[in-house]
PDB file of C-alpha atoms in Angstrom:
ATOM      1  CA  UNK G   1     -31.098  -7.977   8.270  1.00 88.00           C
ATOM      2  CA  UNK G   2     -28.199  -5.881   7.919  1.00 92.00           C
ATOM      3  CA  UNK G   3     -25.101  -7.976   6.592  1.00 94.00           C
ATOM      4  CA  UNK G   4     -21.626  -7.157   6.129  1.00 96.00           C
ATOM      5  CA  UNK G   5     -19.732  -9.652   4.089  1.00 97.00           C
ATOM      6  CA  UNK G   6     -15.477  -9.044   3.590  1.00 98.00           C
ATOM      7  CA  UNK G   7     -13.588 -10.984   1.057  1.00 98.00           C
ATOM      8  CA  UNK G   8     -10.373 -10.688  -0.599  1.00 98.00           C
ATOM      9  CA  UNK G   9      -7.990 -11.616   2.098  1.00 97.00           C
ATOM     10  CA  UNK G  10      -5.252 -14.548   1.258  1.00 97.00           C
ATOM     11  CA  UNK G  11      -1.652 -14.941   2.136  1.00 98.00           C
ATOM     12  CA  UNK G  12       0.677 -12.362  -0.433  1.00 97.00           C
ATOM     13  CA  UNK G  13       4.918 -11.761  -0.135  1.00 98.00           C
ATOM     14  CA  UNK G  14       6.244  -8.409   1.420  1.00 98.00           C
ATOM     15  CA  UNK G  15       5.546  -5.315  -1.058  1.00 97.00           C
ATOM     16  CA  UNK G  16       2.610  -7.090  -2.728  1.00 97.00           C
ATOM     17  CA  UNK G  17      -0.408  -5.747  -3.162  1.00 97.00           C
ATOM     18  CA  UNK G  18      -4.163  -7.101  -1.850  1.00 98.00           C
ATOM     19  CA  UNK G  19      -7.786  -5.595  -2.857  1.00 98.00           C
ATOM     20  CA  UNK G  20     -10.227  -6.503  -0.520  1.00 98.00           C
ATOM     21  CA  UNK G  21     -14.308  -5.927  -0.724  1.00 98.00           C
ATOM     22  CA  UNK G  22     -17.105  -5.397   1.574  1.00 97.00           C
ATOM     23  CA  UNK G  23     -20.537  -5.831   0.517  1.00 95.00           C
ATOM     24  CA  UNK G  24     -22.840  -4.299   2.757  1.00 93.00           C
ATOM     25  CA  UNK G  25     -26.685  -5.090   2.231  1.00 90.00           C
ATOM     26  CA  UNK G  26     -30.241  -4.946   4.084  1.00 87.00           C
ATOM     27  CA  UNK G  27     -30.255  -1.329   5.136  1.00 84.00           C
ATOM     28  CA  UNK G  28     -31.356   1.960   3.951  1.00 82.00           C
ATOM     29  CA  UNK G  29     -29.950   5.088   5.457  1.00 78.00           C
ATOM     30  CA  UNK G  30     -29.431   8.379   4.108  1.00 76.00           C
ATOM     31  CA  UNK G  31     -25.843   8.745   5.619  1.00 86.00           C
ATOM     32  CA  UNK G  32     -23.683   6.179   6.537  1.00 91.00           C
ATOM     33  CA  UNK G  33     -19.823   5.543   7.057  1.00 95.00           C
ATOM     34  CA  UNK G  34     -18.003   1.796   5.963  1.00 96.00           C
ATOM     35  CA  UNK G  35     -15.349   1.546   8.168  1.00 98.00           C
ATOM     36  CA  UNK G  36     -12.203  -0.866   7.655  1.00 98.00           C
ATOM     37  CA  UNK G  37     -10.135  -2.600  10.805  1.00 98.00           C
ATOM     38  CA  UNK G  38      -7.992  -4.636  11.731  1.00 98.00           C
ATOM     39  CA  UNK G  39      -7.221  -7.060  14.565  1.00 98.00           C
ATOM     40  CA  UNK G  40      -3.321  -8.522  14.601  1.00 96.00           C
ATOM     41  CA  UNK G  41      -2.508 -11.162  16.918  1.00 91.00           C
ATOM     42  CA  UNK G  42      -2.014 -10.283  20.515  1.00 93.00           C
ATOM     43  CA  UNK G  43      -3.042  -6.834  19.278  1.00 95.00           C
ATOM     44  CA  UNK G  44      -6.232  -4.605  19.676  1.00 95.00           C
ATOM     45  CA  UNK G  45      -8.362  -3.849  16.862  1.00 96.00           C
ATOM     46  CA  UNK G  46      -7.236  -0.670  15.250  1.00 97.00           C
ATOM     47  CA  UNK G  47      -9.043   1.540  12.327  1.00 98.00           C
ATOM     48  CA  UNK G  48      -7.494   1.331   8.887  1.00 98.00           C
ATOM     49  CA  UNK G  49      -9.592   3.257   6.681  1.00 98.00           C
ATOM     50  CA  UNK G  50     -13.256   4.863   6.304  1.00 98.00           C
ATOM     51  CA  UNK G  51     -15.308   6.490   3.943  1.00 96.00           C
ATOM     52  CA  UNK G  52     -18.431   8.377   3.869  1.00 95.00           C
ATOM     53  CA  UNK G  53     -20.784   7.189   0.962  1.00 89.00           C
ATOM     54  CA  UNK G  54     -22.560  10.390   1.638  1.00 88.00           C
ATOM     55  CA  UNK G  55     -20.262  12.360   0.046  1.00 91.00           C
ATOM     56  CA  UNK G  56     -17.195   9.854  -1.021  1.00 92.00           C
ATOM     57  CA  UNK G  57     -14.607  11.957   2.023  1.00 95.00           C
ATOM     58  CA  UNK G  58     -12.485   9.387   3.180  1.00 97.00           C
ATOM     59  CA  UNK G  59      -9.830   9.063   5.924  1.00 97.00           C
ATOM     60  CA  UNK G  60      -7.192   6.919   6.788  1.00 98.00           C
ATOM     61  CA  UNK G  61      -4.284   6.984  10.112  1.00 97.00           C
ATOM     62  CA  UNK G  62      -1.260   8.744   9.672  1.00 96.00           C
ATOM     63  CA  UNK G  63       0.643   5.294   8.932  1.00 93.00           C
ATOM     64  CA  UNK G  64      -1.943   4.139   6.426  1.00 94.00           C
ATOM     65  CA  UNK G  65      -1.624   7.389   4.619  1.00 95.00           C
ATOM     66  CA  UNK G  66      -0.375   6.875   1.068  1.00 94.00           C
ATOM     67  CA  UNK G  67      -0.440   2.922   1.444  1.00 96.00           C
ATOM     68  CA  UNK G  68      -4.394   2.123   1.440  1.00 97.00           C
ATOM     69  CA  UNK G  69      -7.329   3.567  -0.904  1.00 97.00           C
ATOM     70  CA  UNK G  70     -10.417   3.042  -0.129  1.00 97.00           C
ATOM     71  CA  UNK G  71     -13.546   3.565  -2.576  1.00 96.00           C
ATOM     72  CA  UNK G  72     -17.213   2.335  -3.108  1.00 92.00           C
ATOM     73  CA  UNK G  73     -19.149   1.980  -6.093  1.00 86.00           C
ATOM     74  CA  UNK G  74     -22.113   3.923  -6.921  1.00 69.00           C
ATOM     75  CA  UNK G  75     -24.887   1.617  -6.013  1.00 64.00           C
ATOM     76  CA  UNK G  76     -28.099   3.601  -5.116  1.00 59.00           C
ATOM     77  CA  UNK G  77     -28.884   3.507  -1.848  1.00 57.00           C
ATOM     78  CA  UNK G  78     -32.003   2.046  -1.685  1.00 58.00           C
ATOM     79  CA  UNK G  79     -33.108  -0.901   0.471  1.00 60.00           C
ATOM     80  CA  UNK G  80     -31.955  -4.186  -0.153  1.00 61.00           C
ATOM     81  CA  UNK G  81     -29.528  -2.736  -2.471  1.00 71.00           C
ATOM     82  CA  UNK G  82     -25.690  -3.938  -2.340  1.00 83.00           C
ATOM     83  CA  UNK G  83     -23.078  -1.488  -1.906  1.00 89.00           C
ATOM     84  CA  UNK G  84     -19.315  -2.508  -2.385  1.00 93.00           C
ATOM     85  CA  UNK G  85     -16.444  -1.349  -0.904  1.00 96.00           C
ATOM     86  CA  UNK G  86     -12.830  -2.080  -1.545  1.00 97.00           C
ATOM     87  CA  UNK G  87      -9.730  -1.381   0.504  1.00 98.00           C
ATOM     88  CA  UNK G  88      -6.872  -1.643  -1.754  1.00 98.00           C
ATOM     89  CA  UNK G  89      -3.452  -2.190  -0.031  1.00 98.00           C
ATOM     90  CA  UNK G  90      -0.131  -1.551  -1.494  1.00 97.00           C
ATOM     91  CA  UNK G  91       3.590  -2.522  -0.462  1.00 96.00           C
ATOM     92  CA  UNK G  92       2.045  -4.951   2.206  1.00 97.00           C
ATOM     93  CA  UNK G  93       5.052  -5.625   4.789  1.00 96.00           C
ATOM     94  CA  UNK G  94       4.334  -8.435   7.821  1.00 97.00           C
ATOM     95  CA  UNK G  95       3.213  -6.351   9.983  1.00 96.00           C
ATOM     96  CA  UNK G  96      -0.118  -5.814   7.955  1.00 97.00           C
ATOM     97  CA  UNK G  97      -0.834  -9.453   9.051  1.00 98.00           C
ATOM     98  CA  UNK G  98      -4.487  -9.279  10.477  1.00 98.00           C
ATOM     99  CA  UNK G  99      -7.942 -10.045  10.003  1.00 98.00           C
ATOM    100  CA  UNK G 100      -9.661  -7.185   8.313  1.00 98.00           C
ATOM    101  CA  UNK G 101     -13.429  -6.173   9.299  1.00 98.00           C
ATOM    102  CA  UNK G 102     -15.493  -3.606   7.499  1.00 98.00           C
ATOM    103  CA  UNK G 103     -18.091  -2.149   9.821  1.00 98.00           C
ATOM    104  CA  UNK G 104     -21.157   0.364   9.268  1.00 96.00           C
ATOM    105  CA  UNK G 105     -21.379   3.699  10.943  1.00 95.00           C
ATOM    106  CA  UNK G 106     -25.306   4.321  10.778  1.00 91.00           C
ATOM    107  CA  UNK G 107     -24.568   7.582  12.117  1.00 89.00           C
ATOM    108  CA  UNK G 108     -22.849   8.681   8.816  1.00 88.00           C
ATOM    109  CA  UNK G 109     -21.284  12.385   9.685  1.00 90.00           C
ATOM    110  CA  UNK G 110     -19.481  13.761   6.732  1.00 92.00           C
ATOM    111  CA  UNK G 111     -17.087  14.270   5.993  1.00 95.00           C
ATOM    112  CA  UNK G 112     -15.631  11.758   7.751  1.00 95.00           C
ATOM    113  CA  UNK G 113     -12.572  13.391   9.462  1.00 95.00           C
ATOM    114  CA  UNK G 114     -10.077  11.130  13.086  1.00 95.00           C
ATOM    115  CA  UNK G 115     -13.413  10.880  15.049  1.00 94.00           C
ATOM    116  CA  UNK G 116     -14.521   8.439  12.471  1.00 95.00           C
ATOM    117  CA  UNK G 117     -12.051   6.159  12.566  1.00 96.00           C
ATOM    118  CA  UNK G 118     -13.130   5.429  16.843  1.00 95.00           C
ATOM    119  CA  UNK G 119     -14.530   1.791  17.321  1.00 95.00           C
ATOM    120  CA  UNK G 120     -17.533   2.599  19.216  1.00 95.00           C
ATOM    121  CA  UNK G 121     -18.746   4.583  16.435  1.00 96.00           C
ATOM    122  CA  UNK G 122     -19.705   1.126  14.452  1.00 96.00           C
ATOM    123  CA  UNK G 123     -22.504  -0.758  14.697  1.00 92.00           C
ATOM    124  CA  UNK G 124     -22.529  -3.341  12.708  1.00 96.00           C
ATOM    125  CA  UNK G 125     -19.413  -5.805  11.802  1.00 98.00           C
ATOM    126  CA  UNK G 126     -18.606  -7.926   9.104  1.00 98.00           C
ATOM    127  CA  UNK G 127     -16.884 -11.437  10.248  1.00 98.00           C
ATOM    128  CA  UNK G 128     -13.444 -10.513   8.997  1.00 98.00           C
ATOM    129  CA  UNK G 129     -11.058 -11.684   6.121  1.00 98.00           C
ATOM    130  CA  UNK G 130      -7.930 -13.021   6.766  1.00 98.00           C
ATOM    131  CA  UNK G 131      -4.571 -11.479   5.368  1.00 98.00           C
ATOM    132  CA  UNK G 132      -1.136 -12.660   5.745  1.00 98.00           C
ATOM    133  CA  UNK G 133       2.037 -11.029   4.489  1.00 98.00           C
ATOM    134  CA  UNK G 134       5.397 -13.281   4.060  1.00 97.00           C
ATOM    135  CA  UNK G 135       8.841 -11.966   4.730  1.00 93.00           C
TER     136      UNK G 135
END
């Protein structure tokens, strides 16, 4: 069974910083994308980050640019195996207030490029992680 499994979120103070992890496990495919969202209230669910672990390319909206870094770690993909992957955010303002998903792009094109970041590209979602940001 293919799980994705977020954690890391909590409540921070404007310009903190928060790292948060996805653990993705129960699937082997050559290609794949991890995907990170986010869903503030009243507000549709918009793409944050992605990254290819195909070939590490990653991609992030204009307004995330030079705020949010995401990475994974070099687990072997191999069935059953774990892979990790952690959004770090810097100078976090209340408007980053959301719950955070990570989702899994079985489709895996590389390198990722805007395309990537489209909902309906993700199969698979993770059940979220809170994060709050104080004024």
């Amino acid at each position: 069974e293919i799980q994705l499994v977020e954690s890391g979120g909590g409540l921070v103070q404007a310009g903190e910083s928060l790292r948060l992890s996805c653990v993705a496990s129960g699937f082997y495919f050559d290609d794949y994308v991890i995907g990170w969202f986010r869903r503030a209230p009243g507000k549709v669910r918009e793409a944050v980050a992605c990254i290819s672990v195909s070939d590490g390319s990653t991609y992030y909206p204009d307004p995330m640019k030079g705020r949010l870094t995401v990475s994974s770690d070099n687990a072997k993909n191999s069935k059953g195996a774990k892979k990790t992957v952690t959004l770090e955010m810097n100078g976090l303002n209340p408007a980053d207030t959301a719950i955070y998903y990570c989702a899994l792009d079985v489709q895996g094109y590389y390198p990722v490029d805007d395309a990537s970041l489209q909902v309906d590209r993700y199969d698979h979602w993770g059940q979220g992680t809170q994060v709050a940001v104080s004024s």
